[in-house]
Coordinates of C-alpha atoms in Angstrom, one line a residue:
X250 CA 0.0 0.0 0.0
X251 CA 1.3 3.4 -1.0
X252 CA 2.4 5.6 1.9
X253 CA 0.2 8.6 2.5
X254 CA 2.1 11.8 2.0
X255 CA 2.0 14.1 5.1
X256 CA 0.2 17.4 4.7
X257 CA -0.9 20.5 6.6
X258 CA -4.1 22.5 6.3
X259 CA -3.3 26.2 6.4
X260 CA -5.7 28.9 7.6
X261 CA -7.1 31.5 5.3
X262 CA -4.3 34.0 4.8
X263 CA -6.2 36.5 2.6
X264 CA -5.1 40.0 3.2
X265 CA -1.8 39.0 4.9
X266 CA 1.7 39.7 3.7
X267 CA 4.4 37.0 4.0
X268 CA 8.2 37.3 3.3
X269 CA 10.0 34.0 2.6
X270 CA 13.8 34.0 2.2
X271 CA 15.4 31.3 0.0
X272 CA 12.2 30.8 -2.0
X273 CA 13.7 30.5 -5.4
X274 CA 14.0 26.7 -5.1
X275 CA 13.7 23.7 -2.9
X276 CA 11.8 23.9 0.4
X277 CA 11.5 27.7 0.2
X278 CA 9.5 27.7 -3.1
X279 CA 7.2 25.1 -1.6
X280 CA 6.6 27.3 1.4
X281 CA 5.9 30.3 -0.8
X282 CA 3.5 28.4 -3.0
X283 CA 1.6 27.0 -0.1
X284 CA 1.3 30.5 1.5
X285 CA 0.1 31.9 -1.8
X286 CA -2.5 29.1 -2.2
X287 CA -3.8 30.1 1.2
X288 CA -4.4 33.6 0.0
X289 CA -1.3 35.5 1.3
X290 CA 0.6 38.1 -0.7
X291 CA 4.1 36.5 -0.8
X292 CA 7.4 38.4 -1.2
X293 CA 10.3 36.4 -2.5
X294 CA 13.6 38.2 -1.7
X295 CA 16.2 36.6 -4.0
X296 CA 19.9 37.0 -5.0
X297 CA 19.4 35.7 -8.5
X298 CA 16.6 37.6 -10.3
X299 CA 16.3 35.1 -13.2
X300 CA 16.0 32.1 -10.8
X301 CA 13.6 34.0 -8.7
X302 CA 11.4 34.9 -11.7
X303 CA 11.3 31.2 -12.7
X304 CA 10.2 30.3 -9.1
X305 CA 7.5 33.1 -9.2
X306 CA 6.2 31.9 -12.6
X307 CA 5.9 28.4 -11.2
X308 CA 3.9 29.6 -8.3
X309 CA 1.6 31.6 -10.5
X310 CA 1.1 28.6 -12.8
X311 CA 0.3 26.3 -9.8
X312 CA -1.9 29.0 -8.0
X313 CA -4.0 31.0 -10.5
X314 CA -4.3 34.5 -9.2
X315 CA -1.3 34.2 -6.8
X316 CA 0.0 37.4 -5.4
X317 CA 3.8 36.9 -5.6
X318 CA 6.6 39.3 -6.3
X319 CA 10.3 39.6 -6.1
X320 CA 12.6 41.8 -4.1
X321 CA 16.5 41.9 -4.2
X322 CA 18.4 40.3 -1.3
X323 CA 21.9 38.9 -0.7
X324 CA 22.0 37.7 2.9
X325 CA 25.8 37.7 2.7
X326 CA 25.7 41.5 2.5
X327 CA 24.5 43.7 5.3
X328 CA 24.1 46.6 2.8
X329 CA 21.8 44.4 0.7
X330 CA 19.8 43.4 3.8
X331 CA 19.5 47.1 4.8
X332 CA 18.3 48.0 1.2
X333 CA 15.6 45.4 1.3
X334 CA 14.4 46.5 4.7
X335 CA 14.3 50.1 3.5
X336 CA 12.3 49.1 0.5
X337 CA 9.7 47.2 2.5
X338 CA 9.6 50.0 5.1
X339 CA 8.9 52.5 2.2
X340 CA 6.1 50.3 1.0
X341 CA 4.6 50.6 4.4
X342 CA 2.7 47.3 4.3
X343 CA 2.7 45.3 7.6
X344 CA 4.4 41.9 7.5
X345 CA 2.3 39.1 9.1
X346 CA 4.6 36.2 8.4
X347 CA 8.4 36.1 8.0
X348 CA 10.1 32.8 7.3
X349 CA 13.9 32.9 7.6
X350 CA 14.5 29.9 5.4
X351 CA 17.5 30.7 3.2
X352 CA 20.9 29.2 3.9
X353 CA 24.2 27.9 2.7
X354 CA 25.6 24.6 3.9
X355 CA 29.2 23.3 4.4
X356 CA 31.3 25.0 1.7
X357 CA 34.4 22.8 1.7
X358 CA 36.8 25.8 2.2
X359 CA 36.3 28.7 4.5
X360 CA 34.6 31.7 2.8
X361 CA 33.6 35.1 4.0
X362 CA 30.7 37.4 3.4
X363 CA 31.0 40.9 1.9
X364 CA 31.4 42.2 5.5
X365 CA 34.1 39.7 6.4
X366 CA 32.1 37.2 8.4
X367 CA 32.5 33.4 8.0
X368 CA 30.0 32.7 5.2
X369 CA 27.6 30.3 7.1
X370 CA 27.5 32.5 10.2
X371 CA 27.0 35.6 8.1
X372 CA 24.4 34.4 5.6
X373 CA 22.5 31.9 7.7
X374 CA 22.4 33.8 11.0
X375 CA 23.6 37.5 10.8
X376 CA 21.8 38.4 7.6
X377 CA 18.5 37.1 8.9
X378 CA 19.0 38.7 12.3
X379 CA 19.7 42.1 10.7
X380 CA 16.7 41.7 8.4
X381 CA 14.2 40.9 11.2
X382 CA 15.6 43.6 13.5
X383 CA 15.3 46.2 10.7
X384 CA 11.7 45.1 9.9
X385 CA 10.5 45.1 13.5
X386 CA 8.2 48.1 13.0
X387 CA 6.3 46.3 10.2
X388 CA 6.3 43.0 12.1
X389 CA 4.9 44.7 15.3
X390 CA 2.3 46.5 13.2
X391 CA 1.0 43.1 12.0
X392 CA 1.3 41.2 15.3
X393 CA 3.6 38.9 13.1
X394 CA 4.9 35.4 13.5
X395 CA 8.6 34.9 12.6
X396 CA 9.7 31.3 11.8
X397 CA 13.4 30.6 11.9
X398 CA 14.5 27.6 9.8
X399 CA 17.2 25.9 11.8
X400 CA 18.5 22.3 11.2
X401 CA 18.7 18.9 12.7
X402 CA 22.4 19.7 12.7
X403 CA 21.7 22.2 15.5
X404 CA 21.1 19.2 17.9
X405 CA 24.9 18.9 18.2
X406 CA 27.6 21.4 19.0
X407 CA 27.4 25.0 20.2
X408 CA 28.7 28.5 19.8
X409 CA 32.5 28.4 19.5
X410 CA 33.1 31.6 21.5
X411 CA 36.9 31.0 21.4
X412 CA 36.8 31.2 17.5
X413 CA 33.3 32.0 16.3
X414 CA 34.4 33.0 12.8
X415 CA 36.4 29.8 12.4
X416 CA 39.5 31.7 11.5
X417 CA 41.9 29.4 13.3
X418 CA 40.3 26.1 12.4
X419 CA 37.6 25.7 9.9
X420 CA 35.3 22.6 10.0
X421 CA 32.4 22.9 7.5
X422 CA 29.8 21.0 9.5
X423 CA 30.8 22.6 12.9
X424 CA 30.5 26.1 11.3
X425 CA 27.1 25.1 9.8
X426 CA 25.8 23.7 13.1
X427 CA 27.0 26.9 14.9
X428 CA 25.1 29.1 12.5
X429 CA 21.9 27.3 13.0
X430 CA 22.3 27.2 16.8
X431 CA 22.9 30.9 16.8
X432 CA 19.8 31.4 14.7
X433 CA 17.7 29.3 17.0
X434 CA 18.9 31.0 20.2
X435 CA 18.2 34.4 18.7
X436 CA 14.7 33.3 17.6
X437 CA 13.9 32.1 21.1
X438 CA 15.3 35.2 22.8
X439 CA 13.2 37.3 20.4
X440 CA 10.1 35.5 21.6
X441 CA 11.0 36.0 25.2
X442 CA 11.7 39.7 24.8
X443 CA 8.6 40.2 22.7
X444 CA 6.4 38.7 25.5
X445 CA 8.2 40.7 28.2
X446 CA 8.0 43.9 26.2
X447 CA 4.6 43.5 24.7
X448 CA 5.9 43.8 21.2
X449 CA 3.2 41.4 19.9
X450 CA 5.6 39.4 17.7
X451 CA 5.7 35.6 18.0
X452 CA 8.9 33.9 17.2
X453 CA 9.4 30.2 16.8
X454 CA 11.7 27.6 15.3
X455 CA 11.4 24.9 12.6
X456 CA 13.6 22.3 11.1
X457 CA 12.9 20.5 7.9
X458 CA 14.4 17.1 8.8
X459 CA 16.3 15.6 5.9
X460 CA 15.2 16.0 2.2
X461 CA 16.8 16.3 -1.2
X462 CA 17.4 20.0 -1.8
X463 CA 20.2 22.1 -3.3
X464 CA 22.0 22.7 0.0
X465 CA 24.3 19.7 -0.8
X466 CA 24.1 19.9 -4.6
X467 CA 26.8 21.0 -6.9
X468 CA 27.5 24.7 -6.3
X469 CA 30.7 25.9 -8.0
X470 CA 30.3 29.3 -6.4
X471 CA 30.8 27.6 -3.0
X472 CA 33.7 25.4 -4.2
X473 CA 31.6 22.3 -4.7
X474 CA 31.9 20.9 -8.2
X475 CA 29.6 18.0 -7.7
X476 CA 26.8 17.0 -5.4
X477 CA 27.9 15.3 -2.2
X478 CA 27.5 11.5 -1.8
X479 CA 25.1 12.1 1.1
X480 CA 22.9 14.2 -1.3
X481 CA 22.7 11.3 -3.7
X482 CA 21.8 8.9 -0.9
X483 CA 19.1 11.3 0.4
X484 CA 17.7 11.7 -3.1
X485 CA 17.4 7.9 -3.6
X486 CA 15.7 7.4 -0.2
X487 CA 13.3 10.2 -0.8
X488 CA 12.3 8.9 -4.2
X489 CA 11.5 5.5 -2.6
X490 CA 9.6 7.0 0.3
X491 CA 12.1 5.6 2.8
X492 CA 12.7 7.4 6.1
X493 CA 13.6 10.9 4.8
X494 CA 11.3 13.6 3.5
X495 CA 10.6 15.4 0.3
X496 CA 10.7 19.1 -0.3
X497 CA 6.9 19.1 0.0
X498 CA 7.0 17.4 3.4
X499 CA 10.1 19.3 4.6
X500 CA 8.3 22.6 4.1
X501 CA 5.5 21.7 6.5
X502 CA 7.2 22.4 9.9
X503 CA 8.1 26.0 8.9
X504 CA 4.5 26.5 7.6
X505 CA 3.2 25.2 10.9
X506 CA 5.5 27.4 13.0
X507 CA 4.6 30.5 10.8
X508 CA 0.8 30.1 10.6
X509 CA -0.7 28.1 13.4
X510 CA -2.1 30.2 16.2
X511 CA -1.5 27.2 18.5
X512 CA 2.3 27.5 18.2
X513 CA 2.4 30.7 20.3
X514 CA 6.1 31.1 19.6
X515 CA 9.1 29.9 21.6
X516 CA 8.8 26.3 20.3
X517 CA 10.5 24.0 17.8
X518 CA 8.6 22.2 15.1
X519 CA 9.9 19.5 12.9
X520 CA 9.1 16.1 11.2
X521 CA 7.6 13.6 13.6
X522 CA 8.8 10.4 11.8
X523 CA 11.6 8.1 13.0
X524 CA 14.6 10.1 13.9
X525 CA 12.7 13.3 13.1
X526 CA 14.1 13.2 9.5
X527 CA 10.8 12.8 7.7
X528 CA 7.1 12.6 8.2
X529 CA 4.3 15.0 9.2
X530 CA 5.0 18.2 11.2
X531 CA 4.6 18.6 14.9
X532 CA 6.3 19.9 18.1
X533 CA 9.7 18.7 19.0
X534 CA 11.7 18.7 22.2
X535 CA 14.0 21.7 22.2
X536 CA 17.6 20.7 21.5
X537 CA 20.0 20.8 24.4
X538 CA 22.1 23.4 22.5
X539 CA 19.1 25.8 22.5
X540 CA 18.0 25.5 26.2
X541 CA 20.3 28.0 27.9
X542 CA 18.7 31.4 28.4
X543 CA 22.1 32.9 29.3
X544 CA 23.5 31.7 26.0
X545 CA 20.5 33.1 24.1
X546 CA 21.0 36.5 25.8
X547 CA 24.7 36.4 24.9
X548 CA 23.9 35.6 21.2
X549 CA 21.3 38.4 21.2
X550 CA 23.9 41.0 22.3
X551 CA 26.7 39.6 20.2
X552 CA 24.6 39.5 17.1
X553 CA 23.6 43.1 17.4
X554 CA 27.3 44.1 17.9
X555 CA 28.3 42.3 14.7
X556 CA 25.5 43.6 12.5
X557 CA 25.1 47.1 13.9
X558 CA 21.4 46.7 13.6
X559 CA 19.6 46.9 17.0
X560 CA 16.4 45.2 18.1
X561 CA 14.0 47.3 20.3
X562 CA 15.0 47.9 23.9

């Protein structure tokens, strides 16, 4: 008997604006398409306009009447992040849902952002943090929900305070894990501070489990000339419906975290199948690396020092 694909019923999002980073392919484009199908106006901030337009055209083809448009964003450039925030502020439309989904994963050699940060820390964490901080007025106006896409890799490791930019010793997976732990700690601290300060913004975490996406595909710009062996294995398992997820199922935890009124922020959602690598979405036990309130406060302050973009006091 064929396995039933997991799914999620979204609420009516008519009249609501959503911003989804990393929505030009993979999990991100699925998230954007589902939001558009639920009636939301969806903004796709993209680095590659041609790739973004293909994604937007695909959404319009799948969802007749979809409200979807592109904006420019390179998360590895704080100037680009600031320019997008300024554009959205000028538009003056409250943002009801922001899904910080984009990311880079394990470039084999250490690379840096335009601002000199280790690439994974800079693009995965600092770029998203600066964007959310700069958009707080629009998020507060909407009583928004922010969903931060972390990773199952965040279950191991921590913040390497002795060498957070991995300048002395670069390990691709340790750097990736750190970037996602930092993102998760910041997201949890935002929820705590929003509750305490009455900001009206809910902030929660999601992880997609394991699914075949372009994170581990061939990316010559990141120094990866061919897809990794693990990407080939994941693809084969996914096609056979064995253990891991698909881009469709992997999008569901972030959609749940971003749209369900029951999530109430401050929680982690992910796949509920064996090993939490596939299956339908649901609440997860918070990873040990994300449980320290002191560590979250430290990341909160450190992040603002690095980006120069403050959150409300």
